[in-house]
Short mmCIF file of C-alpha atoms in Angstrom, two decimals:
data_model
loop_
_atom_site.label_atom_id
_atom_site.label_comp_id
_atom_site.label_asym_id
_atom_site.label_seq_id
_atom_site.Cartn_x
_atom_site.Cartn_y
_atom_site.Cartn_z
CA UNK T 7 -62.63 -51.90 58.17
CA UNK T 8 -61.35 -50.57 61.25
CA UNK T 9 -60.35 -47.05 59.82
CA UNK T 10 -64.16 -47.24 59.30
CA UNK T 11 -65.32 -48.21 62.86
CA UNK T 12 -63.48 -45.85 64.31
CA UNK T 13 -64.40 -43.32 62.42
CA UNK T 14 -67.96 -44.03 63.31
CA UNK T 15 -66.89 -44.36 67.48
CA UNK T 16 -65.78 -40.78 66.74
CA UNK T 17 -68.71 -39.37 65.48
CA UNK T 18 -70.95 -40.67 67.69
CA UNK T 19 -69.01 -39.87 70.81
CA UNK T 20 -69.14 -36.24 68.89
CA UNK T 21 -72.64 -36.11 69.40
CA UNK T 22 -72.95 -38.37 72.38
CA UNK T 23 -70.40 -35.84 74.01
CA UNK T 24 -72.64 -32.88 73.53
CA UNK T 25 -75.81 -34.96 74.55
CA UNK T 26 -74.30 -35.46 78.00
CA UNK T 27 -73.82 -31.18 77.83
CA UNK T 28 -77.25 -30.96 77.03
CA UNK T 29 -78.59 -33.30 80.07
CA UNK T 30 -76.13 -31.20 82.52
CA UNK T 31 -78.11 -28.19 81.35
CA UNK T 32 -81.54 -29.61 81.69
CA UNK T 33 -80.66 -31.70 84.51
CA UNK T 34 -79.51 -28.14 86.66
CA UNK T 35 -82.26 -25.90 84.75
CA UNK T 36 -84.89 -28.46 86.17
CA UNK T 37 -83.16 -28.70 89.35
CA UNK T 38 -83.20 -25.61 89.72
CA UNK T 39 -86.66 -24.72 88.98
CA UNK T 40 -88.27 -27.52 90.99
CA UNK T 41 -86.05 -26.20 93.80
CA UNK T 42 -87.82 -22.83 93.30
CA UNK T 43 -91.25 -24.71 93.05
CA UNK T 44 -90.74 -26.70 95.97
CA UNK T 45 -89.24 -23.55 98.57
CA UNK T 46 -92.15 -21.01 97.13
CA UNK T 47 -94.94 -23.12 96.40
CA UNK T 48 -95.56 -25.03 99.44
CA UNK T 49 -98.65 -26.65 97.05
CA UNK T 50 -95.83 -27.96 94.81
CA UNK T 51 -94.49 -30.02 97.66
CA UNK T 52 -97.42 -31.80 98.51
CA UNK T 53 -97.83 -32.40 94.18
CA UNK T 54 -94.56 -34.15 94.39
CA UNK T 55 -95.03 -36.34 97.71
CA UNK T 56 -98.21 -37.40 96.50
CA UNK T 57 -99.13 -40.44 98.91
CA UNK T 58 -97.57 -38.66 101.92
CA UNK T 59 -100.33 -37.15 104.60
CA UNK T 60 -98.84 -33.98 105.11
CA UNK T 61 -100.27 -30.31 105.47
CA UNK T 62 -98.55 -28.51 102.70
CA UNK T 63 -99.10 -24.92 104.80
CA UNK T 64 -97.39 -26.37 107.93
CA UNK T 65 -94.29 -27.01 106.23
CA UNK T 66 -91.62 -24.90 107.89
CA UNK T 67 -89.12 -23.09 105.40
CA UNK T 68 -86.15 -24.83 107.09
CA UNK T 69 -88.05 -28.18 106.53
CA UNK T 70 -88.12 -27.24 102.64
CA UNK T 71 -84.62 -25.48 102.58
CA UNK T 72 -83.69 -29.31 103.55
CA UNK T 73 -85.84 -31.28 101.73
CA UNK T 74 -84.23 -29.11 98.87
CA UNK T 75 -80.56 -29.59 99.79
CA UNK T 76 -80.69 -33.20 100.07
CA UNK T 77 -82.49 -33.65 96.34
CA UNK T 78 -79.33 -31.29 95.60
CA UNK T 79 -76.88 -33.94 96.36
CA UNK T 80 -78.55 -36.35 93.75
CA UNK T 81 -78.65 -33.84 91.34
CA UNK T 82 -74.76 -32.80 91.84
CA UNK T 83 -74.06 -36.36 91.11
CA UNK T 84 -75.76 -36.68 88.17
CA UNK T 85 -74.17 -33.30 86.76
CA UNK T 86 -70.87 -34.98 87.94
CA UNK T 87 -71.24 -38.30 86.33
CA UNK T 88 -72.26 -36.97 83.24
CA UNK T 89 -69.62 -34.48 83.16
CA UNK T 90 -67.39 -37.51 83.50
CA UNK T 91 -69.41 -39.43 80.62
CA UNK T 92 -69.06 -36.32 78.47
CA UNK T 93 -65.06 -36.69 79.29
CA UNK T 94 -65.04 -40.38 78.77
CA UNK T 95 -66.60 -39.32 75.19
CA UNK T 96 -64.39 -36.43 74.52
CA UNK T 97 -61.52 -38.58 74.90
CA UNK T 98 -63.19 -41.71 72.70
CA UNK T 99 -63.04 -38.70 70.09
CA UNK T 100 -59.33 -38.64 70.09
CA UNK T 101 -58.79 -41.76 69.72
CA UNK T 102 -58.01 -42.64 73.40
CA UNK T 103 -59.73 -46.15 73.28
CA UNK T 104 -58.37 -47.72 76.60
CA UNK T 105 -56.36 -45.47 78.80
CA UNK T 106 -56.44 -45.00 82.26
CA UNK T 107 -57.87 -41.42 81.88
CA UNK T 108 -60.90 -42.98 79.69
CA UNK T 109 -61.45 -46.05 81.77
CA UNK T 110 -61.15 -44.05 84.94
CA UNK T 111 -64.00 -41.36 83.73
CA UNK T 112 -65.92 -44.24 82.85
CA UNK T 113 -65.55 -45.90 86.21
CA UNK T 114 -66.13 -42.28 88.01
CA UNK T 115 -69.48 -42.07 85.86
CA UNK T 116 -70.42 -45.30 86.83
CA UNK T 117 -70.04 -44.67 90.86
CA UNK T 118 -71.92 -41.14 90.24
CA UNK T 119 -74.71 -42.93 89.07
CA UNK T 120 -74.03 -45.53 91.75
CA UNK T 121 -74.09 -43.36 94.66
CA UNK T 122 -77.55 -42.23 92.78
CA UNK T 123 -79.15 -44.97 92.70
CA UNK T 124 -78.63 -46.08 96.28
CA UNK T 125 -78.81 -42.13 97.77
CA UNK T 126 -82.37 -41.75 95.84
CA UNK T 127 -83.61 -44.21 97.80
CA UNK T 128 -82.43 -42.91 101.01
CA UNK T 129 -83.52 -39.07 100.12
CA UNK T 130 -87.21 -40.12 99.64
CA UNK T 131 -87.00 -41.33 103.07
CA UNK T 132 -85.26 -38.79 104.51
CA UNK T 133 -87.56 -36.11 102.92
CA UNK T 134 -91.01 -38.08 103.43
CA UNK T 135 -89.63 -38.06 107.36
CA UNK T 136 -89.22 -34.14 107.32
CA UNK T 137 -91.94 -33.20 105.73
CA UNK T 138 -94.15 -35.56 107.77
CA UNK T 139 -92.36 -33.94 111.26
CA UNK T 140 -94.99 -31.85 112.50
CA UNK T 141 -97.73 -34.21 111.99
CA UNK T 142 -99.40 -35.27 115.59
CA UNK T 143 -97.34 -38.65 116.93
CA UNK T 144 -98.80 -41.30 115.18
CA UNK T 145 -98.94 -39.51 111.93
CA UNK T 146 -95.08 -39.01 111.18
CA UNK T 147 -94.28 -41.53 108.19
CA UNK T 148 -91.08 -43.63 107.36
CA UNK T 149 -91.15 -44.91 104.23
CA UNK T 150 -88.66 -47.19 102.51
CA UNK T 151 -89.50 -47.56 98.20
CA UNK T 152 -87.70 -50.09 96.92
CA UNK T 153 -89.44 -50.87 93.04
CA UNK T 154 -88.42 -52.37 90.25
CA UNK T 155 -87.19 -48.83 89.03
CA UNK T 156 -84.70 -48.54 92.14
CA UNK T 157 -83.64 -52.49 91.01
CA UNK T 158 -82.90 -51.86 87.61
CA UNK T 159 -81.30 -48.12 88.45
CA UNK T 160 -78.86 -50.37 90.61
CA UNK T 161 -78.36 -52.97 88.42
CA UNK T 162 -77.07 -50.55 85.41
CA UNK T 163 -75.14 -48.02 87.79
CA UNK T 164 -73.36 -51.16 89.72
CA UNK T 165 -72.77 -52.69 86.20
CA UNK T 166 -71.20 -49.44 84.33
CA UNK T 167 -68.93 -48.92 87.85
CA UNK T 168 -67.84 -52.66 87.24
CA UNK T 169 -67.33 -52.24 83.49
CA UNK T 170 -65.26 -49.08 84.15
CA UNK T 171 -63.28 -50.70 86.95
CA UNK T 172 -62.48 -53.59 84.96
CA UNK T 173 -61.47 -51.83 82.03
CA UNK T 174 -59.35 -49.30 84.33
CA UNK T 175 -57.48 -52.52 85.02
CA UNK T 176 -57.38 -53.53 81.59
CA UNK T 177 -55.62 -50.17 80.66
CA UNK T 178 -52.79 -50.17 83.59
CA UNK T 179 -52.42 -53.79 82.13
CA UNK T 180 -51.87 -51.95 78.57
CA UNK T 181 -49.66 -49.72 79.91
CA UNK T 182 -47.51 -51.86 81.37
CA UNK T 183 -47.15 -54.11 78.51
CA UNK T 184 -46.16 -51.17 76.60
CA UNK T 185 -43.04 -51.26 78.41
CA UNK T 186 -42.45 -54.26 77.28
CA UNK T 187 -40.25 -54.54 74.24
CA UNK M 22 -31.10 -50.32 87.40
CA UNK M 23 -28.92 -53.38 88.84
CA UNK M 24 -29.69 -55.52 84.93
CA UNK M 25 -27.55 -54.01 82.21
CA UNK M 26 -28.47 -54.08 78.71
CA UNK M 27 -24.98 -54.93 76.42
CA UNK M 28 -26.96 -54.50 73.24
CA UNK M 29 -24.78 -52.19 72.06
CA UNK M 30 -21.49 -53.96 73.07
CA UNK M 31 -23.11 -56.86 71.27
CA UNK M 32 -24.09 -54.42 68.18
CA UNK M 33 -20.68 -53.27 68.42
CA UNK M 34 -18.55 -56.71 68.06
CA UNK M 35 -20.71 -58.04 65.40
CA UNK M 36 -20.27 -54.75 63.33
CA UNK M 37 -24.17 -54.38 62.67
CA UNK M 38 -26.45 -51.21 62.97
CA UNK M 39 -29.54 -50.74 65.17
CA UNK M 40 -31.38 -50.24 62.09
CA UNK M 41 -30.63 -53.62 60.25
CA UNK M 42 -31.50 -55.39 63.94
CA UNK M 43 -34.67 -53.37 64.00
CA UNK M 44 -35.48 -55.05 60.48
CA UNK M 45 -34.33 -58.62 60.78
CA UNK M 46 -36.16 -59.15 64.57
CA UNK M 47 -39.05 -56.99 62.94
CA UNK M 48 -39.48 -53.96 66.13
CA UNK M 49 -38.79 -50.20 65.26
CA UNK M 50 -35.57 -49.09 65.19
CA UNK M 51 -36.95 -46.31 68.58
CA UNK M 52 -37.89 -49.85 70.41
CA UNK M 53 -33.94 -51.00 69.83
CA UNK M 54 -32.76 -47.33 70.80
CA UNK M 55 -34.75 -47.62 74.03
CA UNK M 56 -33.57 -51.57 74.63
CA UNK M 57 -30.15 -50.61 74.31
CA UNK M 58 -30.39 -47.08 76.76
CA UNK M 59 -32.51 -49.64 78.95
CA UNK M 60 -35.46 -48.12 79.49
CA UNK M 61 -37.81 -50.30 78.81
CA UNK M 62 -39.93 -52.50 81.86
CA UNK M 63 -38.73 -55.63 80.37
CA UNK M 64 -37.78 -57.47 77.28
CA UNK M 65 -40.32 -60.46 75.77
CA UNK M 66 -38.74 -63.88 75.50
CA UNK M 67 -39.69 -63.59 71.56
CA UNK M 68 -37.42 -60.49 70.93
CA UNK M 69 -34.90 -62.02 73.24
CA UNK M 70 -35.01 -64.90 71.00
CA UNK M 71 -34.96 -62.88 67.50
CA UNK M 72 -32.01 -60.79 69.32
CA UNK M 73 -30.14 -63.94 70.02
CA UNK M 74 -30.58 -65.11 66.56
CA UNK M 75 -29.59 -62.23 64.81
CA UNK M 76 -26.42 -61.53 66.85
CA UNK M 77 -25.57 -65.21 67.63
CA UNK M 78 -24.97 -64.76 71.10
CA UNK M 79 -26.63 -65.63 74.02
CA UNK M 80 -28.93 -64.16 76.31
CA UNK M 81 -26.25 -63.69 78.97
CA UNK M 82 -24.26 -61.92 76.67
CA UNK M 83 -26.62 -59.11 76.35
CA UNK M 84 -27.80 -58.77 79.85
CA UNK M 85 -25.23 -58.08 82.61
CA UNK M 86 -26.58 -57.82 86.62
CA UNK M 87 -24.85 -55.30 88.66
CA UNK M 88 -25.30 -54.81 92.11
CA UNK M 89 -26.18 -50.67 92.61
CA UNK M 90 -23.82 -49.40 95.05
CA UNK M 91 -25.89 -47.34 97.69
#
């Protein structure tokens, strides 16, 4: 019964370990391309902010180089957490069920998406605030989203670093008792 | 280490093999290797017990403290 169930962790951390590949490589194509979008395309900016009063031909090239390198960070994170996910998985494969190396890439993916979750919301304010700059005073916006997305975002990132911390706990536990004769 | 593990000693005066201890307190025979070079963190009141039993001895007579000399 258990020969079977882990036989079946392992093949689905097979494939969940090359899903996580996959998203890295979508994740930085997109990236990558919307980064393109947004620096050339000045229209592509103004697509994107769509409730922000902004005129898309006023916006300086250092205002998008910035507006680019901050959506960067989030998108370095992401790469990073599910490069640690993809670890987490890669070790499930061989057989490494609660070690400190799992637990810990589980905990890292967890503050990755973490530090997501609560930099996204700070980005779109950043950004809104730049791009709005060179409106006359009176015009400049500051604007602070906070939806039911961002909640739930929060909730699942805070709960997988929480997961991955206890379990990282749970496996210096194992260790230790492995000492133990 | 200032505790010293006499399982050998004790092995020794009751004429009986790590192997045959390994089998009567029911551990593998590398768990009673490492117990008696003393590396292990620590020793579970259970094997203590089984040890005890097997060797009829006490606890004392298996481990020895030494103060390390600095």
């Amino acid at each position: 019964m258990i020969d079977k169930q882990i036989t079946r962790m392992i093949q689905l951390s097979c494939a969940m370990r090359w899903l996580c590949w996959l998203s890295i490589c979508l994740v930085a194509l997109a990236s990558i391309a919307t980064g393109a979008t947004w620096f050339f395309e000045r229209a592509a900016l103004a697509d994107h902010y769509t409730n922000t009063s902004f005129s898309a031909e006023n916006v300086s090239i250092f205002a998008r180089a910035t507006i680019i390198l901050i959506n960067s960070v989030t998108v370095i994170f992401i790469c990073r957490g599910l490069a640690a996910l993809a670890s987490l998985f890669a070790a499930l494969q061989q057989r490494e069920v609660l070690t400190t190396h799992s637990t810990g890439q589980l905990r890292l993916a967890g503050f990755c998406l973490l530090f997501v979750a609560i930099y996204g919301i700070a980005a779109r304010t950043v950004s809104i605030l730049i791009l709005t700059n060179d409106n006359p005073f009176g015009e400049r916006e500051l604007v602070i989203g906070f939806g039911t997305n961002e909640l739930f975002a929060l909730l699942m990132a805070g709960t997988l670093f929480v997961l991955g911390h206890v379990l990282s706990i749970a496996a210096s536990i194992e260790e230790e008792n492995k000492g133990f004769v | 280490m200032p505790i010293i593990v006499q399982l050998d000693v004790m092995l020794a005066k009751r004429k009986m093999r790590s192997k045959e201890l390994a089998e009567i307190i029911g551990i593998t025979e590398q768990n009673v290797s490492l117990l008696k070079s003393g590396k292990v963190r620590g020793v579970r009141f259970e094997t203590l017990e089984k040890i005890c039993e097997a060797l009829d001895c006490q606890p004392g007579d298996l481990l020895e403290f030494t103060t390390e000399e600095k």
